[in-house]
């Protein structure tokens, strides 16, 4: 016991020892865990989320230590924390959250910059003040048109157009650019007109209301021809609000699946509503976390969509003229890709890459014929289109379908075999070397090209052997135009790449857009139309038949390239 009149040092706030070892260990452990997460293979899509979570929890732990465990005086505590609090206040006073990039990294923009919706409202006031001209719309589909999501037959191929890749001598000519409503919809292009889906404010009973809007524009001018809005709004702060699917043009009508459920059939020349049905309500289905994204498939007399309902209400067919339900089948959760039709063992089947994996349905009654489980993360994010090899002219590709997804899933070549009176799906090979998160892929001469997360990658289709990876394009999109691959990079750049299994061969690039872009580009004849969640633009491209460049004029890419033999876990 201390002598009378003496003060025990342990009882003196002024002399109490501060143990800094514990918070230093927490900080070291937090940094170490983040480093380990960043180095882990096959976790690309979740690296940012997990790392930010660890950083946030570590920061909270350090703040709690300062406040309650450090033994510091309150003036000292406030002196330590005040600079960080002030920095946060200043940052969020200057910037606002604007969604996520494809790698889940938060995006911030100036709080004083107009929002995309404010920019659209200003533009719409100017457009509404203009006198609308009478227009006769011809929607007869030609061989160079792009009538729906990923073009004709949903393959992402424009075979009738051969681009001149010498963009230094013949740069793309910008025809127009203007604001558009929120959403990740693409364009359908037929003749002189193009169609997309946007989130806008419309007038209803004299009051402004939120609506997802199908819009018709002139291809060469960008002038709005007509619009039809259905009140409602799909809102998701991380993925962004607004439309997901792309309209389909068929026999003079426009079919559009809205992100919150309504399936619309519109008169193509006027935008008049012919019929509508809410596929979620009609099939007792819940919406997806990121919203309905599948574009309608027109097959014979049917318009086919994936509602994702249980009890046999997953894939649904409606009569294309009346909206009457014809059949439904399967009980799987919907995914984010779109249904397509292909021949399996000589008979047509509807194939869908849904929430559980790859599934085949009988188009006569919707009966599920086979399935191949391929789950992509807890939210089951299957975005890329399945690719029946025979439809791409691959030798010995009959009854084989290529699929790819992110969130730890990877790629697989699935073979559909006959089994008695039915079918079974088996894996020919599987690979983690190509994990496509958002983008569909390109097949050329027995090789598949796609974005392995953010890096362009080439695999041999027969065995899944990796050939190369090179060029970072973010979480963008790919289509094939003639003998070239056209990439819409996530940062807005448009890039031409020659499909070459021996090396990454970038030919040309130009800045088409200036913000995050997840939308699929559309190309009809010489007109490339691109958009994101705030603007759209149209460019006129030079074709090979007009000006043929020398074979050696296109420079190879300087971008990072890694031979397959040196490939890392990326």
Coordinates of C-alpha atoms in Angstrom, one line a residue:
X1 CA 0.0 0.0 0.0
X2 CA 1.3 3.5 -0.8
X3 CA 2.3 5.7 2.1
X4 CA -0.1 8.3 3.3
X5 CA -0.1 11.4 1.1
X6 CA 1.5 9.5 -1.9
X7 CA -0.3 9.1 -5.2
X8 CA -0.3 5.7 -6.9
X9 CA 1.0 6.3 -10.5
X10 CA -1.6 3.8 -11.8
X11 CA -4.4 6.1 -10.4
X12 CA -3.0 9.3 -12.1
X13 CA -4.5 10.1 -15.5
X14 CA -1.6 12.3 -16.2
X15 CA 0.9 9.4 -15.8
X16 CA -1.1 6.4 -17.0
X17 CA 0.8 4.5 -19.7
X18 CA -0.9 4.3 -23.1
X19 CA -0.5 0.8 -24.6
X20 CA -0.1 1.4 -28.4
X21 CA 0.7 -2.2 -29.2
X22 CA -2.9 -3.3 -29.5
X23 CA -4.0 -0.8 -32.1
X24 CA -0.8 -1.2 -34.0
X25 CA -1.4 -4.9 -34.2
X26 CA -5.0 -4.3 -35.3
X27 CA -3.7 -2.0 -38.1
X28 CA -1.0 -4.5 -39.2
X29 CA -3.6 -7.3 -39.2
X30 CA -6.0 -5.2 -41.2
X31 CA -3.4 -4.3 -43.8
X32 CA -2.2 -7.8 -44.0
X33 CA -5.7 -9.2 -44.6
X34 CA -6.3 -6.7 -47.4
X35 CA -3.0 -7.7 -49.0
X36 CA -3.9 -11.4 -48.8
X37 CA -7.4 -10.8 -50.2
X38 CA -5.8 -8.8 -53.1
X39 CA -3.5 -11.7 -53.9
X40 CA -6.1 -14.5 -53.8
X41 CA -6.9 -16.1 -57.1
X42 CA -10.5 -16.3 -58.5
X43 CA -11.9 -13.7 -56.0
X44 CA -11.6 -10.7 -58.4
X45 CA -15.2 -9.6 -58.3
X46 CA -15.3 -9.6 -54.5
X47 CA -11.8 -8.3 -53.7
X48 CA -12.8 -4.6 -53.5
X49 CA -15.9 -5.3 -51.4
X50 CA -14.0 -7.6 -48.9
X51 CA -11.1 -5.2 -48.7
X52 CA -13.3 -2.1 -48.1
X53 CA -15.1 -4.1 -45.4
X54 CA -11.9 -5.0 -43.7
X55 CA -10.7 -1.4 -43.9
X56 CA -14.0 -0.1 -42.5
X57 CA -14.0 -2.6 -39.6
X58 CA -10.3 -1.9 -38.8
X59 CA -11.1 1.9 -38.8
X60 CA -14.1 1.4 -36.5
X61 CA -11.9 -0.7 -34.1
X62 CA -9.2 2.0 -34.0
X63 CA -11.8 4.7 -33.3
X64 CA -13.4 2.6 -30.5
X65 CA -9.9 2.0 -29.0
X66 CA -9.1 5.7 -29.0
X67 CA -12.5 6.6 -27.4
X68 CA -12.9 3.9 -24.7
X69 CA -9.7 1.8 -24.3
X70 CA -6.8 4.1 -24.8
X71 CA -6.9 5.9 -21.4
X72 CA -6.1 9.2 -23.1
X73 CA -7.6 12.4 -21.9
X74 CA -10.6 13.6 -23.9
X75 CA -8.8 16.6 -25.3
X76 CA -6.1 14.3 -26.6
X77 CA -8.8 11.9 -28.0
X78 CA -10.5 14.7 -29.8
X79 CA -7.2 16.0 -31.1
X80 CA -6.4 12.6 -32.7
X81 CA -9.9 12.1 -34.2
X82 CA -10.7 15.6 -35.3
X83 CA -8.5 15.8 -38.4
X84 CA -10.1 12.5 -39.7
X85 CA -13.6 13.7 -38.9
X86 CA -12.9 17.1 -40.6
X87 CA -11.5 15.3 -43.7
X88 CA -14.7 13.2 -44.0
X89 CA -16.9 16.2 -43.6
X90 CA -15.0 18.2 -46.2
X91 CA -14.9 15.2 -48.6
X92 CA -18.6 14.5 -48.5
X93 CA -19.4 18.3 -48.7
X94 CA -17.5 18.4 -52.0
X95 CA -18.4 15.0 -53.5
X96 CA -21.4 12.7 -53.7
X97 CA -21.7 8.9 -54.1
X98 CA -22.4 8.0 -57.8
X99 CA -22.6 4.2 -57.8
X100 CA -19.9 1.6 -58.2
X101 CA -17.5 0.6 -60.9
X102 CA -17.5 -3.0 -62.2
X103 CA -14.9 -4.0 -59.6
X104 CA -17.2 -2.6 -56.9
X105 CA -15.0 0.4 -56.2
X106 CA -17.1 3.4 -55.1
X107 CA -17.4 6.2 -57.6
X108 CA -17.7 9.8 -56.4
X109 CA -18.4 13.0 -58.4
X110 CA -18.5 16.6 -57.6
X111 CA -21.5 17.6 -55.5
X112 CA -21.8 20.8 -57.5
X113 CA -21.9 19.1 -60.9
X114 CA -25.4 18.6 -62.3
X115 CA -26.8 15.1 -62.0
X116 CA -27.5 13.1 -65.2
X117 CA -31.2 13.6 -64.5
X118 CA -30.8 17.4 -64.3
X119 CA -28.8 17.4 -67.5
X120 CA -31.6 15.3 -69.2
X121 CA -34.3 17.6 -67.9
X122 CA -32.6 20.6 -69.4
X123 CA -32.1 18.8 -72.7
X124 CA -35.8 17.6 -72.7
X125 CA -37.0 21.2 -72.2
X126 CA -35.2 22.2 -75.4
X127 CA -36.5 19.2 -77.3
X128 CA -40.1 19.6 -76.1
X129 CA -40.1 23.2 -77.3
X130 CA -39.2 22.0 -80.9
X131 CA -42.0 21.3 -83.3
X132 CA -42.3 17.6 -84.0
X133 CA -42.2 16.7 -87.7
X134 CA -44.4 14.0 -89.2
X135 CA -42.4 10.9 -89.9
X136 CA -43.2 7.7 -91.8
X137 CA -41.3 4.9 -90.1
X138 CA -40.2 1.9 -92.1
X139 CA -39.2 -1.0 -89.8
X140 CA -38.5 -3.7 -92.4
X141 CA -35.3 -5.4 -91.1
X142 CA -32.4 -5.5 -93.5
X143 CA -29.2 -7.6 -93.4
X144 CA -27.1 -4.8 -91.9
X145 CA -29.6 -3.9 -89.1
X146 CA -29.2 -4.6 -85.4
X147 CA -32.8 -5.4 -84.4
X148 CA -32.3 -6.2 -80.7
X149 CA -30.0 -7.1 -77.9
X150 CA -26.7 -8.3 -79.4
X151 CA -28.1 -7.9 -82.9
X152 CA -29.6 -10.6 -85.0
X153 CA -30.0 -14.0 -83.3
X154 CA -28.5 -12.6 -80.1
X155 CA -25.0 -13.6 -81.1
X156 CA -23.3 -10.2 -80.9
X157 CA -22.2 -10.4 -84.5
X158 CA -22.5 -7.9 -87.4
X159 CA -21.3 -10.2 -90.2
X160 CA -22.3 -7.9 -93.1
X161 CA -20.0 -5.0 -92.2
X162 CA -16.3 -4.8 -92.7
X163 CA -14.7 -1.9 -90.9
X164 CA -11.6 0.0 -91.9
X165 CA -9.5 -0.2 -88.8
X166 CA -7.2 2.8 -89.8
X167 CA -8.9 5.3 -87.4
X168 CA -5.9 7.6 -87.6
X169 CA -6.5 8.3 -91.3
X170 CA -10.2 7.8 -91.2
X171 CA -11.4 8.6 -87.7
X172 CA -14.9 7.9 -86.6
X173 CA -17.2 10.9 -87.4
X174 CA -19.4 12.0 -84.5
X175 CA -23.0 12.7 -85.9
X176 CA -24.7 13.5 -82.6
X177 CA -24.4 13.3 -78.8
X178 CA -27.0 14.2 -76.2
X179 CA -28.2 13.3 -72.7
X180 CA -30.3 10.2 -72.1
X181 CA -32.1 8.8 -69.1
X182 CA -30.6 6.5 -66.5
X183 CA -30.1 2.8 -67.3
X184 CA -27.9 0.1 -68.9
X185 CA -30.1 -0.6 -71.9
X186 CA -28.5 -0.9 -75.3
X187 CA -29.9 0.2 -78.7
X188 CA -31.9 -1.7 -81.3
X189 CA -31.3 -0.3 -84.8
X190 CA -33.6 -0.8 -87.9
X191 CA -33.2 1.3 -91.0
X192 CA -33.1 5.0 -90.0
X193 CA -34.4 4.5 -86.5
X194 CA -33.0 3.3 -83.2
X195 CA -34.7 2.3 -79.9
X196 CA -33.6 2.2 -76.3
X197 CA -35.0 2.3 -72.7
X198 CA -34.4 5.1 -70.3
X199 CA -35.5 6.2 -66.8
X200 CA -37.2 9.6 -67.2
X201 CA -39.8 11.9 -65.6
X202 CA -43.0 12.0 -67.6
X203 CA -46.3 13.9 -67.2
X204 CA -49.3 12.0 -65.9
X205 CA -52.5 13.8 -65.0
X206 CA -50.5 17.1 -65.1
X207 CA -47.9 15.9 -62.6
X208 CA -44.4 14.6 -63.1
X209 CA -43.9 10.9 -62.3
X210 CA -41.0 8.5 -62.6
X211 CA -41.2 6.2 -65.6
X212 CA -39.2 3.7 -67.6
X213 CA -39.5 5.0 -71.1
X214 CA -39.0 3.3 -74.5
X215 CA -37.7 6.0 -76.9
X216 CA -37.3 6.1 -80.7
X217 CA -34.6 8.3 -82.2
X218 CA -33.5 9.0 -85.7
X219 CA -30.2 7.3 -86.3
X220 CA -28.5 10.1 -88.3
X221 CA -29.6 13.1 -86.2
X222 CA -30.4 11.7 -82.7
X223 CA -33.8 13.6 -82.9
X224 CA -36.5 12.0 -80.7
X225 CA -39.4 10.6 -82.8
X226 CA -41.6 9.2 -80.1
X227 CA -41.5 7.9 -76.5
X228 CA -43.8 5.8 -74.3
X229 CA -43.4 5.8 -70.6
X230 CA -44.7 3.3 -68.0
X231 CA -44.8 4.8 -64.5
X232 CA -42.4 3.1 -62.1
X233 CA -38.7 3.1 -61.3
X234 CA -36.2 0.4 -60.5
X235 CA -33.8 1.8 -58.0
X236 CA -30.6 0.2 -56.7
X237 CA -27.9 2.6 -55.4
X238 CA -24.9 0.5 -56.1
X239 CA -25.8 -0.8 -59.5
X240 CA -27.6 2.3 -60.6
X241 CA -31.3 3.1 -61.3
X242 CA -33.2 2.6 -64.5
X243 CA -33.6 0.3 -67.4
X244 CA -31.6 -2.9 -68.0
X245 CA -33.0 -4.7 -71.0
X246 CA -32.9 -3.7 -74.7
X247 CA -36.0 -3.4 -76.9
X248 CA -36.6 -5.9 -79.7
X249 CA -37.9 -4.8 -83.1
X250 CA -40.1 -7.5 -84.8
X251 CA -42.6 -7.1 -87.7
X252 CA -43.1 -3.4 -87.0
X253 CA -43.6 -3.8 -83.3
X254 CA -41.4 -3.0 -80.3
X255 CA -41.2 -5.4 -77.4
X256 CA -39.6 -4.1 -74.2
X257 CA -39.0 -5.7 -70.8
X258 CA -38.9 -3.1 -68.0
X259 CA -36.6 -3.5 -65.0
X260 CA -39.5 -3.7 -62.5
X261 CA -41.8 -6.1 -64.3
X262 CA -43.9 -4.8 -67.1
X263 CA -43.5 -6.4 -70.5
X264 CA -44.7 -4.0 -73.3
X265 CA -45.7 -4.4 -76.9
X266 CA -45.7 -1.0 -78.8
X267 CA -46.6 0.0 -82.3
X268 CA -43.2 0.8 -83.9
X269 CA -44.3 3.8 -85.9
X270 CA -46.0 5.7 -83.1
X271 CA -45.0 4.2 -79.7
X272 CA -48.7 3.4 -79.0
X273 CA -49.2 0.7 -76.4
X274 CA -50.8 -2.4 -77.8
X275 CA -50.6 -4.6 -74.7
X276 CA -48.7 -5.0 -71.5
X277 CA -48.3 -7.6 -68.7
X278 CA -46.3 -7.4 -65.5
X279 CA -44.4 -10.7 -65.6
X280 CA -43.5 -10.6 -61.9
X281 CA -47.1 -10.2 -60.8
X282 CA -48.3 -12.7 -63.4
X283 CA -45.9 -15.4 -62.3
X284 CA -45.7 -14.8 -58.5
X285 CA -42.0 -13.9 -58.9
X286 CA -39.8 -11.5 -56.9
X287 CA -37.6 -9.1 -58.7
X288 CA -33.8 -9.7 -58.9
X289 CA -31.4 -7.7 -56.7
X290 CA -30.1 -5.8 -59.7
X291 CA -33.4 -5.7 -61.6
X292 CA -34.9 -7.6 -64.6
X293 CA -32.3 -7.5 -67.3
X294 CA -33.2 -10.1 -69.8
X295 CA -34.4 -8.9 -73.2
X296 CA -37.5 -10.6 -74.8
X297 CA -37.0 -13.4 -77.3
X298 CA -39.4 -13.5 -80.3
X299 CA -39.9 -17.1 -81.6
X300 CA -42.7 -18.0 -83.9
X301 CA -45.9 -16.6 -82.4
X302 CA -44.3 -16.2 -78.9
X303 CA -42.5 -13.5 -77.0
X304 CA -40.5 -15.4 -74.3
X305 CA -39.1 -13.9 -71.1
X306 CA -37.6 -15.2 -67.9
X307 CA -39.8 -14.2 -64.9
X308 CA -38.0 -16.4 -62.4
X309 CA -41.2 -17.6 -60.6
X310 CA -41.4 -20.9 -58.7
X311 CA -43.9 -23.7 -59.3
X312 CA -43.3 -23.9 -63.0
X313 CA -43.2 -20.2 -63.7
X314 CA -39.6 -19.4 -64.5
X315 CA -39.5 -19.2 -68.3
X316 CA -42.8 -17.8 -69.7
X317 CA -44.2 -17.4 -73.3
X318 CA -46.9 -14.8 -74.2
X319 CA -48.6 -14.5 -77.6
X320 CA -46.7 -11.7 -79.4
X321 CA -49.9 -10.1 -80.8
X322 CA -52.2 -10.3 -77.7
X323 CA -50.1 -10.8 -74.6
X324 CA -52.0 -13.9 -73.7
X325 CA -50.0 -16.4 -71.7
X326 CA -49.3 -19.5 -73.7
X327 CA -47.1 -21.6 -71.4
X328 CA -44.6 -21.5 -68.6
X329 CA -41.9 -23.9 -67.4
X330 CA -39.1 -24.5 -64.9
X331 CA -38.9 -23.1 -61.4
X332 CA -35.5 -21.5 -61.3
X333 CA -34.6 -18.0 -60.2
X334 CA -34.0 -15.7 -63.2
X335 CA -30.5 -14.6 -64.1
X336 CA -29.4 -11.5 -66.0
X337 CA -28.9 -12.9 -69.4
X338 CA -31.5 -13.3 -72.2
X339 CA -33.2 -16.4 -73.6
X340 CA -32.2 -17.6 -77.1
X341 CA -33.2 -20.4 -79.5
X342 CA -30.8 -23.0 -80.9
X343 CA -31.0 -26.5 -82.2
X344 CA -30.1 -29.4 -79.9
X345 CA -29.9 -32.8 -81.5
X346 CA -31.8 -31.5 -84.5
X347 CA -34.7 -29.9 -82.6
X348 CA -35.2 -26.3 -81.5
X349 CA -34.8 -25.5 -77.8
X350 CA -35.0 -22.4 -75.7
X351 CA -31.8 -22.0 -73.8
X352 CA -31.4 -19.6 -70.8
X353 CA -28.5 -18.9 -68.5
X354 CA -30.5 -18.3 -65.3
X355 CA -29.9 -18.1 -61.6
X356 CA -29.0 -21.8 -61.2
X357 CA -27.1 -22.3 -64.4
X358 CA -27.7 -23.3 -68.0
X359 CA -31.1 -24.7 -68.8
X360 CA -32.9 -26.0 -71.9
X361 CA -36.7 -25.8 -72.5
X362 CA -39.1 -27.2 -75.1
X363 CA -40.5 -24.3 -77.1
X364 CA -43.8 -26.1 -77.6
X365 CA -44.8 -26.1 -74.0
X366 CA -42.0 -24.7 -71.9
X367 CA -41.0 -28.0 -70.3
X368 CA -37.6 -28.1 -68.8
X369 CA -35.5 -30.7 -70.7
X370 CA -32.1 -30.5 -69.0
X371 CA -30.0 -28.3 -66.7
X372 CA -26.4 -27.7 -65.9
X373 CA -25.7 -26.1 -62.5
X374 CA -23.4 -23.0 -62.7
X375 CA -23.9 -20.6 -59.8
X376 CA -22.2 -17.3 -59.8
X377 CA -22.0 -15.9 -56.3
X378 CA -24.8 -15.4 -53.8
X379 CA -26.7 -13.1 -56.1
X380 CA -26.4 -15.6 -59.0
X381 CA -25.0 -13.0 -61.4
X382 CA -25.1 -14.8 -64.8
X383 CA -24.9 -11.9 -67.3
X384 CA -23.1 -13.2 -70.4
X385 CA -25.0 -15.0 -73.2
X386 CA -24.6 -18.7 -73.6
X387 CA -22.9 -19.5 -76.9
X388 CA -24.1 -22.6 -78.9
X389 CA -20.9 -23.5 -80.8
X390 CA -22.7 -24.8 -83.9
X391 CA -24.4 -21.4 -84.3
X392 CA -20.9 -19.8 -84.6
X393 CA -19.7 -22.3 -87.2
X394 CA -17.4 -24.1 -84.8
X395 CA -16.2 -27.5 -86.2
X396 CA -17.7 -30.4 -84.2
X397 CA -19.6 -27.9 -82.2
X398 CA -23.0 -29.5 -82.4
X399 CA -24.9 -29.8 -79.1
X400 CA -22.1 -27.9 -77.2
X401 CA -22.7 -24.6 -75.4
X402 CA -20.0 -22.3 -73.9
X403 CA -20.8 -20.3 -70.8
X404 CA -18.9 -17.9 -68.6
X405 CA -19.5 -16.1 -65.3
X406 CA -17.7 -14.2 -62.6
X407 CA -18.0 -14.5 -58.8
X408 CA -15.8 -17.6 -58.6
X409 CA -17.7 -19.5 -61.4
X410 CA -15.4 -19.3 -64.4
X411 CA -16.1 -20.9 -67.8
X412 CA -17.4 -24.2 -69.0
X413 CA -18.0 -26.0 -72.3
X414 CA -21.3 -27.9 -71.8
X415 CA -22.3 -30.9 -74.0
X416 CA -25.9 -31.8 -74.2
X417 CA -26.2 -35.6 -74.7
X418 CA -29.2 -37.8 -75.5
X419 CA -30.2 -40.0 -72.6
X420 CA -33.1 -42.4 -73.4
X421 CA -36.0 -40.2 -74.4
X422 CA -34.5 -37.2 -72.6
X423 CA -31.2 -35.2 -72.4
X424 CA -28.4 -34.7 -69.9
X425 CA -25.8 -31.9 -69.7
X426 CA -22.2 -32.8 -69.0
X427 CA -19.1 -30.7 -68.7
X428 CA -16.5 -31.1 -71.5
X429 CA -14.1 -28.9 -69.7
X430 CA -14.1 -26.1 -67.1
X431 CA -11.7 -23.2 -66.6
X432 CA -11.1 -20.4 -64.2
X433 CA -9.0 -18.6 -66.9
X434 CA -12.0 -16.7 -68.3
X435 CA -14.5 -15.2 -65.9
X436 CA -16.9 -12.8 -67.7
X437 CA -18.8 -10.6 -65.3
X438 CA -21.0 -8.4 -67.5
X439 CA -19.8 -9.0 -71.1
X440 CA -20.8 -11.5 -73.6
X441 CA -18.0 -13.0 -75.6
X442 CA -16.8 -13.5 -79.2
X443 CA -16.1 -16.8 -80.9
X444 CA -13.9 -16.9 -84.0
X445 CA -12.2 -19.8 -85.8
X446 CA -12.4 -22.2 -82.8
X447 CA -11.3 -19.7 -80.2
X448 CA -13.2 -17.6 -77.7
X449 CA -12.3 -14.1 -76.8
X450 CA -13.7 -12.4 -73.7
X451 CA -13.0 -10.2 -70.7
X452 CA -11.5 -12.2 -67.8
X453 CA -12.9 -9.7 -65.3
X454 CA -11.1 -6.7 -66.9
X455 CA -8.4 -8.3 -69.1
X456 CA -9.0 -9.5 -72.6
X457 CA -8.3 -13.2 -72.8
X458 CA -8.2 -15.9 -75.5
X459 CA -9.0 -19.6 -74.9
X460 CA -9.0 -22.5 -77.3
X461 CA -12.5 -23.9 -77.4
X462 CA -11.7 -27.6 -77.9
X463 CA -9.9 -28.1 -74.6
X464 CA -10.2 -24.7 -72.9
X465 CA -6.4 -24.1 -73.2
X466 CA -5.5 -20.5 -72.5
X467 CA -3.7 -18.8 -75.4
X468 CA -3.0 -15.3 -74.0
X469 CA -4.3 -12.4 -72.0
X470 CA -3.5 -8.7 -72.6
X471 CA -5.2 -5.3 -72.6
X472 CA -7.2 -4.0 -69.8
X473 CA -10.7 -2.7 -70.7
X474 CA -12.5 -2.6 -67.4
X475 CA -15.9 -4.2 -67.2
X476 CA -16.8 -3.3 -70.7
X477 CA -18.6 -5.1 -73.6
X478 CA -17.6 -6.9 -76.8
X479 CA -19.2 -7.5 -80.2
X480 CA -17.8 -8.8 -83.4
X481 CA -18.0 -6.7 -86.6
X482 CA -16.9 -8.5 -89.7
X483 CA -13.4 -9.9 -89.0
X484 CA -12.8 -7.6 -86.0
X485 CA -13.7 -7.4 -82.3
X486 CA -15.2 -4.1 -81.2
X487 CA -14.8 -3.4 -77.5
X488 CA -16.7 -0.8 -75.5
X489 CA -14.4 -0.3 -72.6
X490 CA -15.8 0.6 -69.2
X491 CA -14.2 4.0 -69.2
X492 CA -15.9 4.9 -72.5
X493 CA -13.2 4.2 -75.0
X494 CA -14.1 2.2 -78.1
X495 CA -11.3 -0.2 -79.2
X496 CA -10.8 -2.4 -82.3
X497 CA -8.9 -5.7 -81.8
X498 CA -8.1 -8.3 -84.4
X499 CA -9.0 -11.9 -83.2
X500 CA -5.7 -13.6 -83.3
X501 CA -5.0 -16.7 -81.1
X502 CA -1.3 -16.1 -81.1
X503 CA -1.3 -12.6 -79.6
X504 CA -3.3 -9.6 -78.4
X505 CA -3.5 -7.3 -81.4
X506 CA -5.1 -3.9 -80.7
X507 CA -5.6 -1.9 -83.9
X508 CA -7.3 1.4 -83.0
X509 CA -9.1 3.3 -80.3
X510 CA -11.0 6.5 -79.7
X511 CA -12.8 8.2 -76.8
X512 CA -16.5 7.7 -77.5
X513 CA -17.9 8.4 -74.0
X514 CA -16.5 9.9 -70.9
X515 CA -18.1 8.0 -68.0
X516 CA -18.7 4.5 -66.7
X517 CA -20.2 2.5 -69.5
X518 CA -21.7 -1.0 -69.1
X519 CA -24.1 -0.8 -72.1
X520 CA -23.5 -3.0 -75.1
X521 CA -22.6 -1.1 -78.3
X522 CA -24.9 -1.4 -81.3
X523 CA -23.7 -1.2 -85.0
X524 CA -25.9 -1.2 -88.1
X525 CA -24.3 -0.5 -91.5
X526 CA -21.7 2.2 -90.8
X527 CA -23.4 3.7 -87.7
X528 CA -22.1 2.9 -84.3
X529 CA -24.4 3.9 -81.4
X530 CA -23.1 3.8 -77.9
X531 CA -24.5 5.0 -74.6
X532 CA -24.2 4.8 -70.8
X533 CA -26.4 6.0 -68.0
X534 CA -26.1 9.6 -68.9
X535 CA -25.4 10.2 -72.6
X536 CA -25.7 8.6 -76.0
X537 CA -23.7 9.2 -79.2
X538 CA -23.6 8.1 -82.8
X539 CA -20.5 7.7 -85.0
X540 CA -20.2 7.1 -88.7
X541 CA -17.4 4.7 -89.4
X542 CA -15.5 4.1 -92.6
X543 CA -15.9 0.7 -94.2
X544 CA -13.2 -1.4 -96.0
X545 CA -15.1 -1.3 -99.3
X546 CA -14.6 2.5 -99.3
X547 CA -11.0 2.7 -98.3
X548 CA -8.8 -0.3 -97.9
X549 CA -5.8 0.2 -95.7
X550 CA -2.4 -1.4 -96.2
X551 CA -2.1 -4.6 -94.1
X552 CA 0.8 -3.2 -92.1
X553 CA -0.6 0.3 -91.3
X554 CA -2.4 -0.7 -88.1
X555 CA -0.1 -0.6 -85.1
X556 CA 0.0 -3.4 -82.6
X557 CA -1.1 -2.6 -79.0
X558 CA 1.4 -1.4 -76.5
X559 CA -1.0 -2.7 -73.7
X560 CA 0.1 -5.2 -71.2
X561 CA 0.2 -8.7 -72.6
X562 CA 1.0 -12.0 -70.8
X563 CA 1.6 -15.2 -72.6
X564 CA -0.5 -18.2 -71.5
X565 CA 2.6 -19.9 -70.1
X566 CA 3.2 -17.0 -67.8
X567 CA -0.4 -16.4 -66.8
X568 CA -1.2 -15.6 -63.2
X569 CA -4.4 -16.4 -61.4
X570 CA -6.0 -13.3 -62.9

